[in-house]
Amino acid sequence: KQASRSSQELYLELSKLQEYERRLLDMVAEKQQILHQYSGQKKRLELQQQVLITQQRLGRCRQAISKVEEQIQQLDNRN
């Protein structure tokens, strides 16, 4: 019963992270689209920095997803 609850919690966490990943992907695409519209160097640098920061957040999110998937796999292997 405890393992089942943990499994449910892990799947819920995974779902939340996947939704967060989807939103971050949208944000990256949106920021890149805006970036391509600007020709001014100062504004472009600022936008490039925003894209980079968002991509870094996306990377951390994907690492968290991998960790949760690994925990689910370990739990499944025990059962």
CSV table of N, CA and C in Angstrom, one decimal:
chain,number,residue,atom,x,y,z
A,1,LYS,N,0.8,-1.2,0.0
A,1,LYS,CA,0.0,0.0,0.0
A,1,LYS,C,0.9,1.3,0.0
A,2,GLN,N,1.9,1.3,0.8
A,2,GLN,CA,2.8,2.4,0.8
A,2,GLN,C,3.5,2.6,-0.5
A,3,ALA,N,3.9,1.5,-1.2
A,3,ALA,CA,4.6,1.6,-2.5
A,3,ALA,C,3.6,2.2,-3.5
A,4,SER,N,2.3,1.8,-3.4
A,4,SER,CA,1.3,2.3,-4.3
A,4,SER,C,1.1,3.8,-4.2
A,5,ARG,N,1.1,4.2,-2.9
A,5,ARG,CA,0.9,5.7,-2.7
A,5,ARG,C,2.1,6.4,-3.3
A,6,SER,N,3.3,5.9,-3.0
A,6,SER,CA,4.5,6.5,-3.5
A,6,SER,C,4.5,6.6,-5.1
A,7,SER,N,4.0,5.5,-5.7
A,7,SER,CA,3.9,5.4,-7.1
A,7,SER,C,3.0,6.5,-7.6
A,8,GLN,N,1.8,6.7,-6.9
A,8,GLN,CA,0.9,7.7,-7.3
A,8,GLN,C,1.5,9.1,-7.2
A,9,GLU,N,2.2,9.3,-6.1
A,9,GLU,CA,2.8,10.6,-5.9
A,9,GLU,C,3.9,10.9,-7.0
A,10,LEU,N,4.6,9.8,-7.3
A,10,LEU,CA,5.7,10.0,-8.4
A,10,LEU,C,5.0,10.3,-9.7
A,11,TYR,N,3.9,9.6,-10.0
A,11,TYR,CA,3.3,9.9,-11.3
A,11,TYR,C,2.7,11.3,-11.3
A,12,LEU,N,2.2,11.8,-10.2
A,12,LEU,CA,1.6,13.1,-10.1
A,12,LEU,C,2.7,14.1,-10.3
A,13,GLU,N,3.9,13.9,-9.6
A,13,GLU,CA,5.0,14.8,-9.8
A,13,GLU,C,5.5,14.8,-11.2
A,14,LEU,N,5.5,13.6,-11.9
A,14,LEU,CA,6.0,13.5,-13.3
A,14,LEU,C,5.0,14.3,-14.2
A,15,SER,N,3.7,14.2,-13.9
A,15,SER,CA,2.7,15.0,-14.7
A,15,SER,C,2.9,16.5,-14.5
A,16,LYS,N,3.2,16.9,-13.3
A,16,LYS,CA,3.4,18.4,-13.1
A,16,LYS,C,4.7,18.8,-13.8
A,17,LEU,N,5.7,18.0,-13.7
A,17,LEU,CA,7.0,18.4,-14.4
A,17,LEU,C,6.8,18.4,-15.9
A,18,GLN,N,6.1,17.5,-16.5
A,18,GLN,CA,5.9,17.4,-17.9
A,18,GLN,C,5.1,18.7,-18.4
A,19,GLU,N,4.1,19.1,-17.6
A,19,GLU,CA,3.4,20.3,-17.9
A,19,GLU,C,4.3,21.5,-17.9
A,20,TYR,N,5.1,21.6,-16.9
A,20,TYR,CA,6.1,22.7,-16.7
A,20,TYR,C,7.0,22.7,-17.9
A,21,GLU,N,7.5,21.5,-18.3
A,21,GLU,CA,8.4,21.3,-19.5
A,21,GLU,C,7.7,21.9,-20.8
A,22,ARG,N,6.4,21.6,-20.9
A,22,ARG,CA,5.6,22.0,-22.1
A,22,ARG,C,5.6,23.6,-22.1
A,23,ARG,N,5.3,24.1,-20.9
A,23,ARG,CA,5.2,25.6,-20.9
A,23,ARG,C,6.6,26.2,-21.1
A,24,LEU,N,7.6,25.6,-20.6
A,24,LEU,CA,9.0,26.2,-20.9
A,24,LEU,C,9.3,26.1,-22.4
A,25,LEU,N,8.9,25.0,-23.0
A,25,LEU,CA,9.2,24.9,-24.5
A,25,LEU,C,8.4,26.0,-25.2
A,26,ASP,N,7.2,26.2,-24.8
A,26,ASP,CA,6.4,27.3,-25.4
A,26,ASP,C,7.1,28.7,-25.2
A,27,MET,N,7.6,28.9,-24.0
A,27,MET,CA,8.3,30.1,-23.7
A,27,MET,C,9.6,30.3,-24.5
A,28,VAL,N,10.4,29.2,-24.7
A,28,VAL,CA,11.6,29.3,-25.5
A,28,VAL,C,11.2,29.7,-26.9
A,29,ALA,N,10.2,29.0,-27.5
A,29,ALA,CA,9.8,29.2,-28.9
A,29,ALA,C,9.3,30.7,-29.0
A,30,GLU,N,8.6,31.1,-28.1
A,30,GLU,CA,8.0,32.5,-28.1
A,30,GLU,C,9.2,33.5,-28.1
A,31,LYS,N,10.1,33.3,-27.2
A,31,LYS,CA,11.2,34.2,-27.0
A,31,LYS,C,12.1,34.2,-28.3
A,32,GLN,N,12.3,33.0,-28.9
A,32,GLN,CA,13.1,32.9,-30.1
A,32,GLN,C,12.4,33.7,-31.2
A,33,GLN,N,11.1,33.5,-31.3
A,33,GLN,CA,10.3,34.2,-32.4
A,33,GLN,C,10.5,35.7,-32.2
A,34,ILE,N,10.4,36.2,-31.0
A,34,ILE,CA,10.5,37.7,-30.7
A,34,ILE,C,12.0,38.1,-31.1
A,35,LEU,N,12.9,37.3,-30.7
A,35,LEU,CA,14.3,37.6,-31.0
A,35,LEU,C,14.6,37.8,-32.5
A,36,HIS,N,14.0,36.9,-33.3
A,36,HIS,CA,14.2,37.0,-34.8
A,36,HIS,C,13.6,38.3,-35.4
A,37,GLN,N,12.7,39.0,-34.6
A,37,GLN,CA,12.1,40.2,-35.1
A,37,GLN,C,12.9,41.4,-34.9
A,38,TYR,N,13.9,41.3,-34.0
A,38,TYR,CA,14.6,42.5,-33.6
A,38,TYR,C,16.0,42.6,-34.3
A,39,SER,N,16.3,43.7,-34.7
A,39,SER,CA,17.6,43.9,-35.4
A,39,SER,C,18.6,44.7,-34.5
A,40,GLY,N,18.1,45.4,-33.5
A,40,GLY,CA,18.9,46.2,-32.6
A,40,GLY,C,19.8,45.4,-31.8
A,41,GLN,N,21.1,45.6,-31.7
A,41,GLN,CA,22.0,44.8,-31.0
A,41,GLN,C,21.8,44.7,-29.5
A,42,LYS,N,21.5,45.8,-28.9
A,42,LYS,CA,21.3,45.8,-27.4
A,42,LYS,C,20.0,44.9,-27.1
A,43,LYS,N,18.9,45.1,-27.8
A,43,LYS,CA,17.7,44.4,-27.5
A,43,LYS,C,17.9,42.9,-27.9
A,44,ARG,N,18.7,42.6,-28.9
A,44,ARG,CA,19.0,41.2,-29.3
A,44,ARG,C,19.7,40.5,-28.2
A,45,LEU,N,20.7,41.2,-27.6
A,45,LEU,CA,21.5,40.6,-26.6
A,45,LEU,C,20.7,40.3,-25.3
A,46,GLU,N,19.8,41.2,-25.0
A,46,GLU,CA,18.9,41.0,-23.9
A,46,GLU,C,18.0,39.8,-24.1
A,47,LEU,N,17.4,39.7,-25.4
A,47,LEU,CA,16.5,38.6,-25.7
A,47,LEU,C,17.3,37.3,-25.8
A,48,GLN,N,18.5,37.3,-26.3
A,48,GLN,CA,19.3,36.1,-26.3
A,48,GLN,C,19.6,35.6,-24.9
A,49,GLN,N,19.8,36.5,-24.0
A,49,GLN,CA,20.0,36.1,-22.6
A,49,GLN,C,18.7,35.5,-22.0
A,50,GLN,N,17.6,36.1,-22.3
A,50,GLN,CA,16.3,35.5,-21.8
A,50,GLN,C,16.1,34.1,-22.4
A,51,VAL,N,16.4,33.9,-23.7
A,51,VAL,CA,16.3,32.6,-24.3
A,51,VAL,C,17.2,31.6,-23.5
A,52,LEU,N,18.4,32.0,-23.3
A,52,LEU,CA,19.4,31.1,-22.6
A,52,LEU,C,18.9,30.7,-21.2
A,53,ILE,N,18.4,31.7,-20.5
A,53,ILE,CA,18.0,31.4,-19.1
A,53,ILE,C,16.8,30.5,-19.1
A,54,THR,N,15.9,30.7,-20.1
A,54,THR,CA,14.7,29.8,-20.2
A,54,THR,C,15.2,28.4,-20.6
A,55,GLN,N,16.1,28.3,-21.5
A,55,GLN,CA,16.7,27.0,-21.9
A,55,GLN,C,17.3,26.3,-20.7
A,56,GLN,N,18.0,27.0,-19.9
A,56,GLN,CA,18.6,26.4,-18.7
A,56,GLN,C,17.6,25.9,-17.7
A,57,ARG,N,16.5,26.6,-17.6
A,57,ARG,CA,15.4,26.2,-16.7
A,57,ARG,C,14.8,24.9,-17.3
A,58,LEU,N,14.7,24.9,-18.6
A,58,LEU,CA,14.1,23.7,-19.3
A,58,LEU,C,15.1,22.5,-19.1
A,59,GLY,N,16.4,22.7,-19.1
A,59,GLY,CA,17.3,21.7,-18.9
A,59,GLY,C,17.2,21.1,-17.5
A,60,ARG,N,17.0,22.0,-16.5
A,60,ARG,CA,16.8,21.5,-15.1
A,60,ARG,C,15.5,20.8,-14.9
A,61,CYS,N,14.5,21.2,-15.6
A,61,CYS,CA,13.2,20.6,-15.6
A,61,CYS,C,13.3,19.1,-16.2
A,62,ARG,N,14.0,19.0,-17.3
A,62,ARG,CA,14.2,17.7,-17.9
A,62,ARG,C,15.0,16.8,-17.0
A,63,GLN,N,16.0,17.3,-16.3
A,63,GLN,CA,16.8,16.5,-15.3
A,63,GLN,C,15.8,16.0,-14.2
A,64,ALA,N,15.0,16.9,-13.7
A,64,ALA,CA,14.0,16.5,-12.7
A,64,ALA,C,13.1,15.4,-13.2
A,65,ILE,N,12.6,15.5,-14.5
A,65,ILE,CA,11.8,14.5,-15.1
A,65,ILE,C,12.5,13.2,-15.1
A,66,SER,N,13.7,13.2,-15.5
A,66,SER,CA,14.5,12.0,-15.6
A,66,SER,C,14.7,11.3,-14.2
A,67,LYS,N,14.9,12.1,-13.2
A,67,LYS,CA,15.0,11.6,-11.9
A,67,LYS,C,13.7,10.9,-11.4
A,68,VAL,N,12.6,11.5,-11.7
A,68,VAL,CA,11.3,11.0,-11.3
A,68,VAL,C,11.0,9.7,-12.1
A,69,GLU,N,11.3,9.7,-13.4
A,69,GLU,CA,11.2,8.5,-14.2
A,69,GLU,C,12.0,7.4,-13.7
A,70,GLU,N,13.2,7.7,-13.3
A,70,GLU,CA,14.1,6.7,-12.7
A,70,GLU,C,13.6,6.1,-11.4
A,71,GLN,N,13.0,7.0,-10.5
A,71,GLN,CA,12.4,6.5,-9.3
A,71,GLN,C,11.2,5.6,-9.6
A,72,ILE,N,10.4,6.0,-10.6
A,72,ILE,CA,9.3,5.1,-10.9
A,72,ILE,C,9.7,3.8,-11.4
A,73,GLN,N,10.8,3.8,-12.2
A,73,GLN,CA,11.3,2.5,-12.7
A,73,GLN,C,11.9,1.7,-11.6
A,74,GLN,N,12.5,2.3,-10.6
A,74,GLN,CA,13.0,1.5,-9.5
A,74,GLN,C,11.9,0.9,-8.7
A,75,LEU,N,10.8,1.7,-8.5
A,75,LEU,CA,9.7,1.2,-7.8
A,75,LEU,C,9.0,0.1,-8.5
A,76,ASP,N,8.9,0.2,-9.8
A,76,ASP,CA,8.3,-0.8,-10.6
A,76,ASP,C,9.1,-2.1,-10.6
A,77,ASN,N,10.4,-2.0,-10.5
A,77,ASN,CA,11.3,-3.1,-10.5
A,77,ASN,C,11.2,-3.9,-9.2
A,78,ARG,N,10.9,-3.2,-8.1
A,78,ARG,CA,10.7,-3.8,-6.8
A,78,ARG,C,9.4,-4.6,-6.7
A,79,ASN,N,8.4,-4.2,-7.5
A,79,ASN,CA,7.1,-4.9,-7.4
A,79,ASN,C,7.0,-6.0,-8.3
